[in-house]
Coordinates of C-alpha atoms in Angstrom, one line a residue:
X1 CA 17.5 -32.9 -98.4
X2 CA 15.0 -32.3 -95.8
X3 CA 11.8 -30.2 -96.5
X4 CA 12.0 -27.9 -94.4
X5 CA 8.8 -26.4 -93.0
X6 CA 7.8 -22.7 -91.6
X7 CA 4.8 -21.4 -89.8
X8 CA 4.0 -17.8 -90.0
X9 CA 1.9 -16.2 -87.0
X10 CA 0.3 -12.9 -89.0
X11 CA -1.2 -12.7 -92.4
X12 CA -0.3 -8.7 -92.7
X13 CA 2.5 -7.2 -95.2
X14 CA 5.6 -8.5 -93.3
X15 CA 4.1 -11.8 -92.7
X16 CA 3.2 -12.5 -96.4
X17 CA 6.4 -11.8 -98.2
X18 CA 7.9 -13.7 -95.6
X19 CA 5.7 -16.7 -96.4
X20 CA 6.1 -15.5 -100.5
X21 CA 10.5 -15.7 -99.9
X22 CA 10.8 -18.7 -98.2
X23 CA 8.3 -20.5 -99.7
X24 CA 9.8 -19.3 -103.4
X25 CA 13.6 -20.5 -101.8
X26 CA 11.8 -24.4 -101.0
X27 CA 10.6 -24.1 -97.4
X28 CA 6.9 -25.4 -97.0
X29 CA 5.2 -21.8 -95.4
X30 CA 1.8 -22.1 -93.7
X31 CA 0.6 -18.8 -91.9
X32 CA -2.3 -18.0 -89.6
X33 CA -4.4 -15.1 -89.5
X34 CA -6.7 -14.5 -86.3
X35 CA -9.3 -12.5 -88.5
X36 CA -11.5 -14.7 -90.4
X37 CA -10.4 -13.2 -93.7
X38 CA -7.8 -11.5 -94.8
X39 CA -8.3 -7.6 -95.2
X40 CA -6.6 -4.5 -95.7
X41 CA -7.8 -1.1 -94.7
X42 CA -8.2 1.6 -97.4
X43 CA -4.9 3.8 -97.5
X44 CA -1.8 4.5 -99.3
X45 CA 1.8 3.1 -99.3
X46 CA 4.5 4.4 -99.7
X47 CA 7.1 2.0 -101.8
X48 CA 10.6 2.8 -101.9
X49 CA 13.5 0.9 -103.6
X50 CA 14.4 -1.5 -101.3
X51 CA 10.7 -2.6 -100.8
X52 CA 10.4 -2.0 -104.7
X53 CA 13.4 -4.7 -105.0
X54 CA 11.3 -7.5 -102.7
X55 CA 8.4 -6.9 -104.8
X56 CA 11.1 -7.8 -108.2
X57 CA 12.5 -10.6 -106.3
X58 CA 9.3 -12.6 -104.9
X59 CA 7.2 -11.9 -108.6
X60 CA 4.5 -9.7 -107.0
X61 CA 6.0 -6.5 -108.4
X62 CA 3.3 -5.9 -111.5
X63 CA 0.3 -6.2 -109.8
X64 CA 0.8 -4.5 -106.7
X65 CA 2.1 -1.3 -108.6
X66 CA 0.2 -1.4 -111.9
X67 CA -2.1 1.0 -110.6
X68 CA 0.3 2.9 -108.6
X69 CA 1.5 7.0 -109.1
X70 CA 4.9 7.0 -109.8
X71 CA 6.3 10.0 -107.3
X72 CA 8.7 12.7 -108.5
X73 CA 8.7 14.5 -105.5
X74 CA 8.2 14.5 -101.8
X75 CA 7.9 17.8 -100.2
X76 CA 7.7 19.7 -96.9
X77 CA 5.9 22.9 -96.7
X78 CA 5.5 24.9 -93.4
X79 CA 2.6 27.3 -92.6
X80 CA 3.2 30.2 -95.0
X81 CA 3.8 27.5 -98.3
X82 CA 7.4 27.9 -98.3
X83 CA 9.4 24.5 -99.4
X84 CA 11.5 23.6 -96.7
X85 CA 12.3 20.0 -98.2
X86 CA 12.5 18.5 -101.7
X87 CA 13.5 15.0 -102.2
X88 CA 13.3 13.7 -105.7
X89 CA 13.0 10.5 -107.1
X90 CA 13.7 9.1 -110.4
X91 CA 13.8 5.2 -112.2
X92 CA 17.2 4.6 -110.4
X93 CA 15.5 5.5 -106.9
X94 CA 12.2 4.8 -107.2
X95 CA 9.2 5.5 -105.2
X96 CA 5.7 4.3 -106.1
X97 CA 2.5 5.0 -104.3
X98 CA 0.1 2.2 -104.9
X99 CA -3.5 1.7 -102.8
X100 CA -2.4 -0.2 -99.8
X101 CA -5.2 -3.4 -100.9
X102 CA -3.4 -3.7 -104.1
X103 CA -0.4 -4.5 -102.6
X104 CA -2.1 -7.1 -99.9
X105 CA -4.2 -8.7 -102.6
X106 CA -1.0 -9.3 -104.9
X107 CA 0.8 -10.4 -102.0
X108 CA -1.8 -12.8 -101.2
X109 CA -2.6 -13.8 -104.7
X110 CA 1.2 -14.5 -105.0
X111 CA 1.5 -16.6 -101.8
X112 CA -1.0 -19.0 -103.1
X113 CA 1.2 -19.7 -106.8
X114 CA 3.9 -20.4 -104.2
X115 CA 2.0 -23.1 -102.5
X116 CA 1.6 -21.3 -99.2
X117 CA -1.2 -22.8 -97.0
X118 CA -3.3 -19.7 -95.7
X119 CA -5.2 -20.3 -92.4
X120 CA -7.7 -17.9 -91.0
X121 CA -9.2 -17.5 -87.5
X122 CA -6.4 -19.0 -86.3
X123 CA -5.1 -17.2 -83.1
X124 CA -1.7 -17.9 -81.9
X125 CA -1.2 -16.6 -78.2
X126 CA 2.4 -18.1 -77.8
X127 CA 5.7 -19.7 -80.0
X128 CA 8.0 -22.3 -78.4
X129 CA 11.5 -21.7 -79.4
X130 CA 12.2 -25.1 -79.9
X131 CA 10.3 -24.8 -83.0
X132 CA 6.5 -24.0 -82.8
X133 CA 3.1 -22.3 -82.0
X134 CA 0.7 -22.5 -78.8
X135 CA -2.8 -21.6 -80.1
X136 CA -6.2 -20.0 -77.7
X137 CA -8.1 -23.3 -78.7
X138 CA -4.9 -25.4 -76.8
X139 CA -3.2 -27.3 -79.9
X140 CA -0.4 -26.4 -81.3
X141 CA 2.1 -26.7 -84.0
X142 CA 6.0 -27.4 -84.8
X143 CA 8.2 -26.4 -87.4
X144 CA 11.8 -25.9 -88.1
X145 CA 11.1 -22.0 -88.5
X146 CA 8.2 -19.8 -86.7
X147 CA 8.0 -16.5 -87.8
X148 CA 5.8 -13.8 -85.1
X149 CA 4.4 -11.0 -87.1
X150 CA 1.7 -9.9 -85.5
X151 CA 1.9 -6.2 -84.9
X152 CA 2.9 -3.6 -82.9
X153 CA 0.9 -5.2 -79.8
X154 CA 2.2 -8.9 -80.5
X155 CA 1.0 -11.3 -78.1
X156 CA 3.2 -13.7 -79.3
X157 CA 6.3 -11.4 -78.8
X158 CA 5.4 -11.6 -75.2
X159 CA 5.1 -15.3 -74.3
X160 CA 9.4 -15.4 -75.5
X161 CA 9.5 -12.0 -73.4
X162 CA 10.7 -10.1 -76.7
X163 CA 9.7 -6.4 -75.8
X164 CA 11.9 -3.9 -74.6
X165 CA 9.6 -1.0 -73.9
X166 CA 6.7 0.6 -76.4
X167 CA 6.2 4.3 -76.6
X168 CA 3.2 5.7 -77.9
X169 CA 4.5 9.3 -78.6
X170 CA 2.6 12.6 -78.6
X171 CA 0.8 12.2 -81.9
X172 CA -1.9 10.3 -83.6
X173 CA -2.4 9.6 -87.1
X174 CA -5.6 9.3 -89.3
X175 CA -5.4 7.8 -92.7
X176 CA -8.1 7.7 -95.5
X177 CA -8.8 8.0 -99.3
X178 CA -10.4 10.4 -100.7
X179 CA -11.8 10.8 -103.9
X180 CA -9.6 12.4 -107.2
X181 CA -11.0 15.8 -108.7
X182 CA -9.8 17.4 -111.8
X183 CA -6.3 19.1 -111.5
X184 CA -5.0 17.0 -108.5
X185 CA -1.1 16.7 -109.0
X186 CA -0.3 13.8 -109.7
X187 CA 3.8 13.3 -109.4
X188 CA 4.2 15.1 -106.0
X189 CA 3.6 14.4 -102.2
X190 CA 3.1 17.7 -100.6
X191 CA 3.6 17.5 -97.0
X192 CA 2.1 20.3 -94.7
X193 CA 3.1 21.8 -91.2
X194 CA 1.3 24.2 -88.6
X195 CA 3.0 23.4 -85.6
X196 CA 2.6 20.0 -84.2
X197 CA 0.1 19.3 -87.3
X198 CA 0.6 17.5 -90.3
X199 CA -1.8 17.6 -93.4
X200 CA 0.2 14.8 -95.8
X201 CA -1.2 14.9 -99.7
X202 CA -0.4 11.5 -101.4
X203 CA -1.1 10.8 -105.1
X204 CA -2.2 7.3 -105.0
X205 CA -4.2 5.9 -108.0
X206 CA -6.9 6.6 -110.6
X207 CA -9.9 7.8 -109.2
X208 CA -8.2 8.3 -105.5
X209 CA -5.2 9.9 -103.2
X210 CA -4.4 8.8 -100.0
X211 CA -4.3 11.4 -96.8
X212 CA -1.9 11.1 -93.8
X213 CA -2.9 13.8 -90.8
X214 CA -1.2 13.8 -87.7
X215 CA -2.6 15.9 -84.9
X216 CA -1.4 16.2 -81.0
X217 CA -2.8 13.3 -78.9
X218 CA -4.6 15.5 -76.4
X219 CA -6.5 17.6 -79.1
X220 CA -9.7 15.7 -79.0
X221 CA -10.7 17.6 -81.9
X222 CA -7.9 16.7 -84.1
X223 CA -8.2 12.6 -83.5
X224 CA -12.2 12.9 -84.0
X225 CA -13.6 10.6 -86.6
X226 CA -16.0 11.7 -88.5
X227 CA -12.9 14.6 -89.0
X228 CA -13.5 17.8 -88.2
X229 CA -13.0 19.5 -91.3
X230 CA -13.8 23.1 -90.2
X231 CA -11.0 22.6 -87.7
X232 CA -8.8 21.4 -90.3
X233 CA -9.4 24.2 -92.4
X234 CA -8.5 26.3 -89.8
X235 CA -5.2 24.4 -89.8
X236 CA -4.6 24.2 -93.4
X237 CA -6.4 26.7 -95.3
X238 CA -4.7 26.1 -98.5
X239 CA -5.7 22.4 -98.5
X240 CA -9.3 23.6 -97.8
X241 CA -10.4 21.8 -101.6
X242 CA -8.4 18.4 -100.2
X243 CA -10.3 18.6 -96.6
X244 CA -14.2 19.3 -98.2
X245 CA -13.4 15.7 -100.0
X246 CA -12.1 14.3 -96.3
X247 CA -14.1 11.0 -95.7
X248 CA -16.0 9.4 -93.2
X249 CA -14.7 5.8 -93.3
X250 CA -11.0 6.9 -92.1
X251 CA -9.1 5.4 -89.4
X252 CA -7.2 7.0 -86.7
X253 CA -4.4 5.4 -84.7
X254 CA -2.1 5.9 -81.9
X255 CA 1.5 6.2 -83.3
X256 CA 3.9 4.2 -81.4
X257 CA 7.4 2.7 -81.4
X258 CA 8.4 -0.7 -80.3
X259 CA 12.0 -1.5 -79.3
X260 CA 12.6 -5.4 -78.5
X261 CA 14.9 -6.6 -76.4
X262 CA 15.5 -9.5 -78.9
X263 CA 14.2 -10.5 -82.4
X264 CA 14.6 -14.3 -82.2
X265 CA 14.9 -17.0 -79.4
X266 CA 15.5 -20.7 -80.5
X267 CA 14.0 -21.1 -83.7
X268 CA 11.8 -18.3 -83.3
X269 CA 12.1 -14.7 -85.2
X270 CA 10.4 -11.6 -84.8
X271 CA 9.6 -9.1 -87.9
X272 CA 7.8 -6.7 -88.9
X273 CA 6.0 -4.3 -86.5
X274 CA 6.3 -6.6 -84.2
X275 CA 10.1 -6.4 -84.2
X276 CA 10.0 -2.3 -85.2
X277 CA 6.7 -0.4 -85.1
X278 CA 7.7 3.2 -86.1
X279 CA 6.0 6.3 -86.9
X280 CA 5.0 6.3 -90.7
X281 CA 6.9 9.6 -90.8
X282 CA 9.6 8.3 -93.3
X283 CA 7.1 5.8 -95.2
X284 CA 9.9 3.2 -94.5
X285 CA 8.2 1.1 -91.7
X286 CA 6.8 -1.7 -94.5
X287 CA 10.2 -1.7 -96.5
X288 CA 12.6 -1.9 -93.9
X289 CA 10.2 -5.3 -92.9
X290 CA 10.9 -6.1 -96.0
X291 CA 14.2 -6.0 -95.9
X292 CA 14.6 -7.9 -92.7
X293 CA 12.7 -10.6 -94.1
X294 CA 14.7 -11.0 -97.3
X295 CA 18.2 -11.3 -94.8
X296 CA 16.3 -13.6 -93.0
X297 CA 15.2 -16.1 -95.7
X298 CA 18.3 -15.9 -97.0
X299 CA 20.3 -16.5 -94.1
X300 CA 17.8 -19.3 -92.8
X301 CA 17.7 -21.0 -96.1
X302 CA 21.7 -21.4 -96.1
X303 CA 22.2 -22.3 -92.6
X304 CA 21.9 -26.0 -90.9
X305 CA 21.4 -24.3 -88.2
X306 CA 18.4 -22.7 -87.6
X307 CA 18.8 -20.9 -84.5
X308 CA 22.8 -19.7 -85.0
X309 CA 21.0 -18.3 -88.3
X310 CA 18.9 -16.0 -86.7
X311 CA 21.3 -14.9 -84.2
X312 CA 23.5 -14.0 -87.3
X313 CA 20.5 -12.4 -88.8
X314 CA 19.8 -10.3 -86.2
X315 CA 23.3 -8.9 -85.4
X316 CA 23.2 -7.8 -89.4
X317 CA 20.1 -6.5 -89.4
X318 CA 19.4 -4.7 -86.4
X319 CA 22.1 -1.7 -86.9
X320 CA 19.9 -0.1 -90.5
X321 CA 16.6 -0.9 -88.7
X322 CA 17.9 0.5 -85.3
X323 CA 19.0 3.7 -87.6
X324 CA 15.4 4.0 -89.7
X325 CA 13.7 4.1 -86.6
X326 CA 15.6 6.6 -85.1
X327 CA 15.2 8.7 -87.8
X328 CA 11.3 8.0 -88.3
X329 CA 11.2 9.1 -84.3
X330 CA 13.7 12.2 -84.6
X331 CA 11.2 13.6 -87.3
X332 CA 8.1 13.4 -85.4
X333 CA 9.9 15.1 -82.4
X334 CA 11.3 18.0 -84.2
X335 CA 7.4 18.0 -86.3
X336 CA 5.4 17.5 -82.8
X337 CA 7.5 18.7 -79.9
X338 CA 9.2 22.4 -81.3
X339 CA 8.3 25.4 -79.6
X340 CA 5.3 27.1 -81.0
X341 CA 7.1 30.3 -80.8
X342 CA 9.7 29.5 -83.0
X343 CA 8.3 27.9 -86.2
X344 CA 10.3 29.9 -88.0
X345 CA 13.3 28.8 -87.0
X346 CA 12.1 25.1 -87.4
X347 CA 11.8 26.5 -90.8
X348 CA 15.2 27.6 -91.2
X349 CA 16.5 24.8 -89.8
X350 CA 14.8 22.4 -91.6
X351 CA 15.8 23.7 -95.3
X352 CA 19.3 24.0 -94.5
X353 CA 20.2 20.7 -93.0
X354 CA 17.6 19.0 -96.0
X355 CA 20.0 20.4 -98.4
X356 CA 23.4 18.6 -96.7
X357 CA 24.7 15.6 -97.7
X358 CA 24.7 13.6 -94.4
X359 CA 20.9 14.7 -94.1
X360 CA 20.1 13.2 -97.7
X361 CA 22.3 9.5 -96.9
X362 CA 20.9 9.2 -93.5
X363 CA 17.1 10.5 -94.6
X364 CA 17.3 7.7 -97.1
X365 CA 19.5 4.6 -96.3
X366 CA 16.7 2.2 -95.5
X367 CA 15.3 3.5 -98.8
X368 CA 18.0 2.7 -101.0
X369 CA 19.0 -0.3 -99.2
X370 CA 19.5 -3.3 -101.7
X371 CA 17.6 -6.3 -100.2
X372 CA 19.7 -9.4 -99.3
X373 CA 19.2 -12.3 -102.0
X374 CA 17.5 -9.4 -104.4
X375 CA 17.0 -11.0 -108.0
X376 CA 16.8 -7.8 -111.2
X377 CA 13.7 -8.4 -113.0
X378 CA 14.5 -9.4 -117.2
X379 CA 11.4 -7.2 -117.5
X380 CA 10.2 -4.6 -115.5
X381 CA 6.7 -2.4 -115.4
X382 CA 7.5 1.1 -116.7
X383 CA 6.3 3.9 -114.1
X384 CA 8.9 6.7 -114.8

C-alpha cells in the first residue's frame, strides 16, 4: 500500500495531535511552523474528557497531565458570592487543569517518537486543493492530505476562500499565571461576575494557578497590560489576595468567533481555530479540535478517497462543533451584554436553568464527547 503523506500548515495544539494521529495510524506527517521555534505562552488549560481521551489515544496523556490539578468543581459566583453554578467532575468525567506548555511540549515531544518531520520558519500563505502548500519564499509542496491550522486569522483559510464571517464580540480576555500562596484551593475553579466582568480562578499546578479576566472591549482600563489591579479590586474585592499576585508578563486578546463557510476543499481540511475560534468561555475550544481531528484521521485513514473523506468528515462533525460554539457564544452574551440593572435577575436565572437537565447535556456535550477512533489506556495516571 501506498505511503501516504500529510503536510500540516500550524505547529499549535490542533495542528500537533493532528500530526501525533495520523502519523501514529501510518501517514508520513510533516508540519510547518512560521515562528522560528515552537512556543507556548504561559496559561492554563482546561482538559475535559474528550480532549482527556485524545491525549489516551495518541500516548501523550502522562506527561502533559502529570503535573496537572485534578478539578472537582467548576463554579459561578455573582457579585455578592452567591453560587449560581456548580458543575462537578469526578474519574468518569474528568477535568484536568495542566499549564498550557506542558501540554505543547508533550505534544511536541510525542510528535517526534512518531517520526513527524517539524519545520520551523516556514510560512505557508496558501493550500492547493489538489493536494499541497504555496509558501512566501515561492516553493511549494504536495501531499495526499494538507491540513490548515493556523489560527483564528488563517491566511491559508483565505487563499480556498474558507471564512464565513469573524466576529470579535464585546469582550477581551487577559490570561496569566500567577504565583501559588499558602491556602489556595486547590480542587475548585471559582468563576467571578460583576456585570460584564469576569475574574476566573484556575488551580493549575505546583507552584502556580492560572487567571482568566474578561473585561468590556471599550474599558481601556480593563484590557491595560501591566493590569490595573486597583481597578480590579474595585471589581472583585474578595479576590483582592488573587489580584496583588496579578503579573506583569500577561497577555490580553480580543475574543472572537470564526464561522467558515467550508472546512475542506479538494484535499484540503480546515481545524482547529482556524475552522472554530470561540470564546474560551466553556474551556472547550482545544477539545472540540481535538475531536475534529480524531474523526478526521480516522475517516482519512480508511477512505481511498481523500477528498469524498473529508466531505463525509465535515458533514459529521460540523453539527457538535456548530453546537459548542453556540453555547461558548450564548454564555458570553448573557455574561457581557445583560442589563446592568438587573443582575439580579441574571442571578436567578442563571441558578435555575444550571440546575435543569437540558442545561447540564447541552453545557457539556462537547465535554463528554467520545473521540472517534479513541483507544482506553491498559494503564492510566491517577488524578482523582
Amino acid at each position: 500500500m501506498k505511503l501516504r503523506t500529510a503536510e500540516i500548515v500550524g505547529a499549535g495544539l490542533s495542528g500537533l495531535v493532528a500530526a501525533n494521529r495520523l502519523a501514529q495510524l501510518g501517514w508520513k506527517v510533516r508540519i510547518h511552523e512560521r515562528n522560528a521555534e515552537l512556543r507556548m505562552f504561559g496559561a492554563g488549560i482546561w482538559l475535559w474528557e474528550s480532549g482527556l481521551k485524545t491525549l489516551e489515544t495518541i500516548g501523550a496523556y502522562d506527561s502533559a497531565v502529570a503535573n496537572a490539578r485534578a478539578i472537582k468543581d467548576w463554579q459561578i459566583r455573582d457579585g455578592k458570592g452567591r453560587i449560581l453554578m456548580s458543575r462537578r467532575a469526578d474519574d468518569s468525567d474528568r477535568l484536568l487543569l495542566p499549564p498550557r506548555a506542558d501540554l505543547y511540549q508533550a505534544l511536541i515531544d510525542q510528535a517526534i517518537k512518531h517520526g513527524v518531520e517539524i519545520v520551523t520558519s516556514s510560512v505557508a500563505i496558501g493550500a492547493k486543493p489538489e493536494g499541497g502548500i504555496i509558501f512566501e519564499d515561492g516553493s511549494e509542496t504536495s501531499a495526499d492530505l494538507v491540513v490548515v491550522a493556523d489560527g483564528a486569522y488563517s491566511r491559508v483559510r483565505e487563499s480556498i476562500l474558507g471564512t464565513k464571517w469573524m466576529d470579535f464580540g464585546a469582550q477581551v480576555g487577559i490570561r496569566m499565571l500567577i504565583d501559588e500562596q499558602e491556602g489556595d484551593i486547590h480542587d475548585t475553579l471559582i468563576e467571578y461576575w460583576n456585570g460584564p466582568w469576569r475574574l476566573l480562578y484556575n488551580p493549575c499546578t505546583d507552584g502556580k494557578n492560572y487567571i482568566f479576566l474578561s473585561a468590556p472591549v471599550d474599558e481601556e482600563r480593563g484590557r491595560k497590560i501591566p493590569i490595573d489591579k486597583s481597578l480590579w479590586i474595585e471589581k472583585f474585592p474578595h479576590a483582592e489576595s488573587l489580584i496583588h499576585r496579578f503579573q506583569e508578563s500577561g497577555r490580553w486578546d480580543r475574543l472572537v468567533n470564526v464561522k467558515c463557510r467550508k472546512w475542506h476543499e479538494g484535499r484540503v481540511a480546515i481545524i482547529g481555530d482556524a475552522a472554530h475560534a470561540m470564546p474560551p468561555n466553556l474551556g472547550q475550544a482545544a477539545n472540540t479540535a481535538f475531536i475534529n481531528v480524531m474523526a478526521l484521521a480516522k475517516m482519512a485513514t480508511e477512505s481511498d478517497h481523500i477528498p469524498d473523506a473529508l466531505r463525509q468528515w465535515e458533514q459529521q462533525q460540523r453539527s457538535i462543533t456548530n453546537h459548542v460554539q453556540w453555547w461558548s457564544y450564548l454564555y458570553g452574551y448573557v455574561l457581557g451584554n445583560w442589563p446592568t440593572s438587573l443582575q439580579t435577575l441574571r442571578s436567578d436565572f442563571v441558578s435555575a436553568i444550571s440546575k435543569t437537565e437540558w442545561f447540564d447535556e447541552s453545557l457539556n456535550r462537547g465535554a463528554r464527547h467520545v473521540p472517534a477512533g479513541y483507544v482506553a489506556p491498559t494503564a492510566r495516571l491517577t488524578k482523582y
